[in-house]
Amino acid sequence: MTIIVEDGSVVTGANSYATEAELTEYATAHGITLTIGAELLLIKAMDWIEIQKYKGDQIDCEQVLEWPRYNVITRIGCNTASDAIPRQLKQQLLYVATGIDQGYDPTAYRERATSSETNCLGDQVAYLSGALDSYSPSTVANRFNELLRPRTMAYRL
């Protein structure tokens, strides 16, 4: 599938907010060598980006992607242009895409990480593993919301 970038003008067939070149540049700037094709990473990352809830309204009821939107306030008294894709949204897409490349897909099913033991009373006790990775679905969602605060243009509801 070819990447078709939404630029804020409701591009027909759009399936990303960033180009493959932008993803490669972002990864390089963060010391990441991509092991999966940029096209596939962007498509998978868009799966997660597009299921988020956003404030405002789509500008065209026929548009495929969630953005562009209108009635979105980024700062008190400042509206996001309805023909623009916010920088924070593109940044989050690139972050999720590089995370997927490193094995952290926020849309993937994950087994609960546990270990267990029998305590001195003979009861079986289960523990979560101690490490939380920086690309877990909840961490990615939290990072997403932080990118958008306090000058929010969208919140997960």
PDB file of C-alpha atoms in Angstrom:
ATOM      1  CA  MET A   1       0.000   0.000   0.000  1.00  0.00           C
ATOM      2  CA  THR A   2       1.288   3.435  -0.900  1.00  0.00           C
ATOM      3  CA  ILE A   3       1.391   6.118   1.786  1.00  0.00           C
ATOM      4  CA  ILE A   4      -0.913   9.009   0.945  1.00  0.00           C
ATOM      5  CA  VAL A   5      -0.455  11.900   3.365  1.00  0.00           C
ATOM      6  CA  GLU A   6      -3.342  13.976   4.690  1.00  0.00           C
ATOM      7  CA  ASP A   7      -2.216  17.601   4.627  1.00  0.00           C
ATOM      8  CA  GLY A   8      -5.394  19.190   5.967  1.00  0.00           C
ATOM      9  CA  SER A   9      -7.222  19.440   2.653  1.00  0.00           C
ATOM     10  CA  VAL A  10      -9.103  16.103   2.988  1.00  0.00           C
ATOM     11  CA  VAL A  11      -6.862  14.221   0.568  1.00  0.00           C
ATOM     12  CA  THR A  12      -8.648  11.396  -1.254  1.00  0.00           C
ATOM     13  CA  GLY A  13      -7.335   8.021  -0.096  1.00  0.00           C
ATOM     14  CA  ALA A  14      -5.179   9.502   2.675  1.00  0.00           C
ATOM     15  CA  ASN A  15      -3.827   6.909   5.100  1.00  0.00           C
ATOM     16  CA  SER A  16      -1.170   8.780   7.087  1.00  0.00           C
ATOM     17  CA  TYR A  17      -0.302  12.151   8.579  1.00  0.00           C
ATOM     18  CA  ALA A  18       3.432  11.730   7.892  1.00  0.00           C
ATOM     19  CA  THR A  19       5.630  10.590   5.042  1.00  0.00           C
ATOM     20  CA  GLU A  20       8.000   7.644   5.025  1.00  0.00           C
ATOM     21  CA  ALA A  21      10.890  10.131   4.808  1.00  0.00           C
ATOM     22  CA  GLU A  22       9.644  11.934   7.942  1.00  0.00           C
ATOM     23  CA  LEU A  23       9.509   8.622   9.822  1.00  0.00           C
ATOM     24  CA  THR A  24      13.014   7.678   8.728  1.00  0.00           C
ATOM     25  CA  GLU A  25      14.312  11.124   9.730  1.00  0.00           C
ATOM     26  CA  TYR A  26      12.535  10.927  13.115  1.00  0.00           C
ATOM     27  CA  ALA A  27      13.961   7.455  13.790  1.00  0.00           C
ATOM     28  CA  THR A  28      17.483   8.526  12.848  1.00  0.00           C
ATOM     29  CA  ALA A  29      17.244  11.602  15.087  1.00  0.00           C
ATOM     30  CA  HIS A  30      16.305   9.298  17.985  1.00  0.00           C
ATOM     31  CA  GLY A  31      19.066   6.773  17.321  1.00  0.00           C
ATOM     32  CA  ILE A  32      16.697   4.122  15.973  1.00  0.00           C
ATOM     33  CA  THR A  33      17.494   2.039  12.918  1.00  0.00           C
ATOM     34  CA  LEU A  34      14.214   0.869  11.466  1.00  0.00           C
ATOM     35  CA  THR A  35      14.001  -2.875  10.903  1.00  0.00           C
ATOM     36  CA  ILE A  36      10.501  -2.849   9.398  1.00  0.00           C
ATOM     37  CA  GLY A  37       9.519  -0.874   6.308  1.00  0.00           C
ATOM     38  CA  ALA A  38       8.427   2.698   7.011  1.00  0.00           C
ATOM     39  CA  GLU A  39       5.229   2.223   4.994  1.00  0.00           C
ATOM     40  CA  LEU A  40       4.049  -0.696   7.126  1.00  0.00           C
ATOM     41  CA  LEU A  41       5.008   1.089  10.361  1.00  0.00           C
ATOM     42  CA  LEU A  42       2.996   4.160   9.420  1.00  0.00           C
ATOM     43  CA  ILE A  43      -0.066   2.089   8.520  1.00  0.00           C
ATOM     44  CA  LYS A  44       0.104   0.176  11.815  1.00  0.00           C
ATOM     45  CA  ALA A  45       0.650   3.355  13.838  1.00  0.00           C
ATOM     46  CA  MET A  46      -2.337   4.957  12.129  1.00  0.00           C
ATOM     47  CA  ASP A  47      -4.486   2.065  13.372  1.00  0.00           C
ATOM     48  CA  TRP A  48      -3.850   3.318  16.904  1.00  0.00           C
ATOM     49  CA  ILE A  49      -3.941   7.044  16.136  1.00  0.00           C
ATOM     50  CA  GLU A  50      -7.287   6.745  14.397  1.00  0.00           C
ATOM     51  CA  ILE A  51      -9.083   4.947  17.266  1.00  0.00           C
ATOM     52  CA  GLN A  52      -8.392   7.806  19.667  1.00  0.00           C
ATOM     53  CA  LYS A  53     -11.186  10.219  20.576  1.00  0.00           C
ATOM     54  CA  TYR A  54     -10.681  13.843  19.592  1.00  0.00           C
ATOM     55  CA  LYS A  55     -12.410  17.095  20.399  1.00  0.00           C
ATOM     56  CA  GLY A  56     -13.941  19.110  17.644  1.00  0.00           C
ATOM     57  CA  ASP A  57     -15.556  17.818  14.496  1.00  0.00           C
ATOM     58  CA  GLN A  58     -14.347  16.443  11.187  1.00  0.00           C
ATOM     59  CA  ILE A  59     -14.589  19.095   8.493  1.00  0.00           C
ATOM     60  CA  ASP A  60     -16.175  16.751   5.949  1.00  0.00           C
ATOM     61  CA  CYS A  61     -18.533  13.878   6.761  1.00  0.00           C
ATOM     62  CA  GLU A  62     -16.987  11.907   3.874  1.00  0.00           C
ATOM     63  CA  GLN A  63     -13.370  12.177   5.071  1.00  0.00           C
ATOM     64  CA  VAL A  64     -11.665   8.893   5.893  1.00  0.00           C
ATOM     65  CA  LEU A  65      -9.312  10.062   8.661  1.00  0.00           C
ATOM     66  CA  GLU A  66     -10.114  11.826  11.943  1.00  0.00           C
ATOM     67  CA  TRP A  67      -8.163  14.942  10.932  1.00  0.00           C
ATOM     68  CA  PRO A  68      -8.512  17.691   9.796  1.00  0.00           C
ATOM     69  CA  ARG A  69     -11.026  18.965  12.341  1.00  0.00           C
ATOM     70  CA  TYR A  70     -12.658  22.250  13.283  1.00  0.00           C
ATOM     71  CA  ASN A  71     -13.838  23.625  16.650  1.00  0.00           C
ATOM     72  CA  VAL A  72     -10.539  22.579  18.223  1.00  0.00           C
ATOM     73  CA  ILE A  73      -8.953  25.023  20.659  1.00  0.00           C
ATOM     74  CA  THR A  74      -5.197  24.709  21.189  1.00  0.00           C
ATOM     75  CA  ARG A  75      -4.795  27.625  23.578  1.00  0.00           C
ATOM     76  CA  ILE A  76      -7.253  29.863  25.325  1.00  0.00           C
ATOM     77  CA  GLY A  77      -8.736  31.935  22.559  1.00  0.00           C
ATOM     78  CA  CYS A  78      -6.772  30.197  19.774  1.00  0.00           C
ATOM     79  CA  ASN A  79      -8.384  27.766  17.380  1.00  0.00           C
ATOM     80  CA  THR A  80      -6.522  25.139  15.381  1.00  0.00           C
ATOM     81  CA  ALA A  81      -6.839  25.862  11.678  1.00  0.00           C
ATOM     82  CA  SER A  82      -9.380  23.494  10.174  1.00  0.00           C
ATOM     83  CA  ASP A  83      -7.099  22.896   7.199  1.00  0.00           C
ATOM     84  CA  ALA A  84      -4.065  21.817   9.208  1.00  0.00           C
ATOM     85  CA  ILE A  85      -2.673  18.663  10.784  1.00  0.00           C
ATOM     86  CA  PRO A  86      -1.302  19.578  14.231  1.00  0.00           C
ATOM     87  CA  ARG A  87       2.423  19.048  14.817  1.00  0.00           C
ATOM     88  CA  GLN A  88       1.665  17.086  18.006  1.00  0.00           C
ATOM     89  CA  LEU A  89      -0.468  14.589  16.109  1.00  0.00           C
ATOM     90  CA  LYS A  90       2.260  13.958  13.539  1.00  0.00           C
ATOM     91  CA  GLN A  91       4.845  13.658  16.338  1.00  0.00           C
ATOM     92  CA  GLN A  92       2.719  11.055  18.105  1.00  0.00           C
ATOM     93  CA  LEU A  93       2.283   9.069  14.891  1.00  0.00           C
ATOM     94  CA  LEU A  94       6.063   8.927  14.449  1.00  0.00           C
ATOM     95  CA  TYR A  95       6.554   7.940  18.100  1.00  0.00           C
ATOM     96  CA  VAL A  96       4.053   5.080  17.847  1.00  0.00           C
ATOM     97  CA  ALA A  97       5.547   3.924  14.523  1.00  0.00           C
ATOM     98  CA  THR A  98       9.077   3.703  15.971  1.00  0.00           C
ATOM     99  CA  GLY A  99       7.680   1.900  19.001  1.00  0.00           C
ATOM    100  CA  ILE A 100       6.030  -0.687  16.768  1.00  0.00           C
ATOM    101  CA  ASP A 101       9.369  -1.205  15.021  1.00  0.00           C
ATOM    102  CA  GLN A 102      10.916  -1.943  18.414  1.00  0.00           C
ATOM    103  CA  GLY A 103       8.224  -4.477  19.271  1.00  0.00           C
ATOM    104  CA  TYR A 104       5.762  -2.322  21.187  1.00  0.00           C
ATOM    105  CA  ASP A 105       2.493  -2.264  19.270  1.00  0.00           C
ATOM    106  CA  PRO A 106      -0.188  -0.485  21.348  1.00  0.00           C
ATOM    107  CA  THR A 107      -2.937  -2.229  19.360  1.00  0.00           C
ATOM    108  CA  ALA A 108      -1.538  -5.722  19.852  1.00  0.00           C
ATOM    109  CA  TYR A 109      -2.934  -8.151  22.398  1.00  0.00           C
ATOM    110  CA  ARG A 110      -0.525  -8.689  25.289  1.00  0.00           C
ATOM    111  CA  GLU A 111      -0.455 -11.409  27.853  1.00  0.00           C
ATOM    112  CA  ARG A 112      -0.328 -10.121  31.391  1.00  0.00           C
ATOM    113  CA  ALA A 113       3.239 -10.335  32.634  1.00  0.00           C
ATOM    114  CA  THR A 114       3.138 -12.279  35.898  1.00  0.00           C
ATOM    115  CA  SER A 115       5.187 -14.571  38.003  1.00  0.00           C
ATOM    116  CA  SER A 116       3.933 -16.526  40.959  1.00  0.00           C
ATOM    117  CA  GLU A 117       5.094 -18.291  44.077  1.00  0.00           C
ATOM    118  CA  THR A 118       3.679 -20.105  47.044  1.00  0.00           C
ATOM    119  CA  ASN A 119       4.013 -18.111  50.269  1.00  0.00           C
ATOM    120  CA  CYS A 120       4.746 -19.509  53.733  1.00  0.00           C
ATOM    121  CA  LEU A 121       1.027 -20.092  54.342  1.00  0.00           C
ATOM    122  CA  GLY A 122       0.750 -22.257  51.240  1.00  0.00           C
ATOM    123  CA  ASP A 123      -1.160 -19.637  49.250  1.00  0.00           C
ATOM    124  CA  GLN A 124      -0.352 -19.083  45.598  1.00  0.00           C
ATOM    125  CA  VAL A 125       0.569 -15.412  45.049  1.00  0.00           C
ATOM    126  CA  ALA A 126       0.952 -13.816  41.596  1.00  0.00           C
ATOM    127  CA  TYR A 127       2.963 -10.666  40.915  1.00  0.00           C
ATOM    128  CA  LEU A 128       3.209  -8.376  37.958  1.00  0.00           C
ATOM    129  CA  SER A 129       6.688  -8.162  36.528  1.00  0.00           C
ATOM    130  CA  GLY A 130       8.574  -5.138  37.773  1.00  0.00           C
ATOM    131  CA  ALA A 131       9.276  -3.368  34.500  1.00  0.00           C
ATOM    132  CA  LEU A 132       6.798  -1.326  32.526  1.00  0.00           C
ATOM    133  CA  ASP A 133       7.953  -0.559  29.036  1.00  0.00           C
ATOM    134  CA  SER A 134       7.763   2.923  27.561  1.00  0.00           C
ATOM    135  CA  TYR A 135       5.623   1.746  24.645  1.00  0.00           C
ATOM    136  CA  SER A 136       2.858  -0.061  26.558  1.00  0.00           C
ATOM    137  CA  PRO A 137      -0.630   0.988  25.394  1.00  0.00           C
ATOM    138  CA  SER A 138      -1.309   2.988  28.554  1.00  0.00           C
ATOM    139  CA  THR A 139       2.115   4.668  28.421  1.00  0.00           C
ATOM    140  CA  VAL A 140       1.646   5.570  24.760  1.00  0.00           C
ATOM    141  CA  ALA A 141      -1.809   6.983  25.529  1.00  0.00           C
ATOM    142  CA  ASN A 142      -0.426   8.981  28.460  1.00  0.00           C
ATOM    143  CA  ARG A 143       2.426  10.332  26.336  1.00  0.00           C
ATOM    144  CA  PHE A 144      -0.079  11.258  23.652  1.00  0.00           C
ATOM    145  CA  ASN A 145      -2.151  13.258  26.126  1.00  0.00           C
ATOM    146  CA  GLU A 146       0.963  14.941  27.519  1.00  0.00           C
ATOM    147  CA  LEU A 147       1.998  16.072  24.034  1.00  0.00           C
ATOM    148  CA  LEU A 148      -1.314  17.834  23.807  1.00  0.00           C
ATOM    149  CA  ARG A 149      -1.314  19.585  27.199  1.00  0.00           C
ATOM    150  CA  PRO A 150      -1.559  22.332  28.296  1.00  0.00           C
ATOM    151  CA  ARG A 151      -2.091  23.675  24.781  1.00  0.00           C
ATOM    152  CA  THR A 152      -4.522  20.947  24.001  1.00  0.00           C
ATOM    153  CA  MET A 153      -5.949  20.408  20.593  1.00  0.00           C
ATOM    154  CA  ALA A 154      -7.403  17.026  21.451  1.00  0.00           C
ATOM    155  CA  TYR A 155      -7.897  14.757  24.411  1.00  0.00           C
ATOM    156  CA  ARG A 156      -8.585  11.139  24.703  1.00  0.00           C
ATOM    157  CA  LEU A 157     -12.024  10.970  26.281  1.00  0.00           C
TER     158      LEU A 157
END
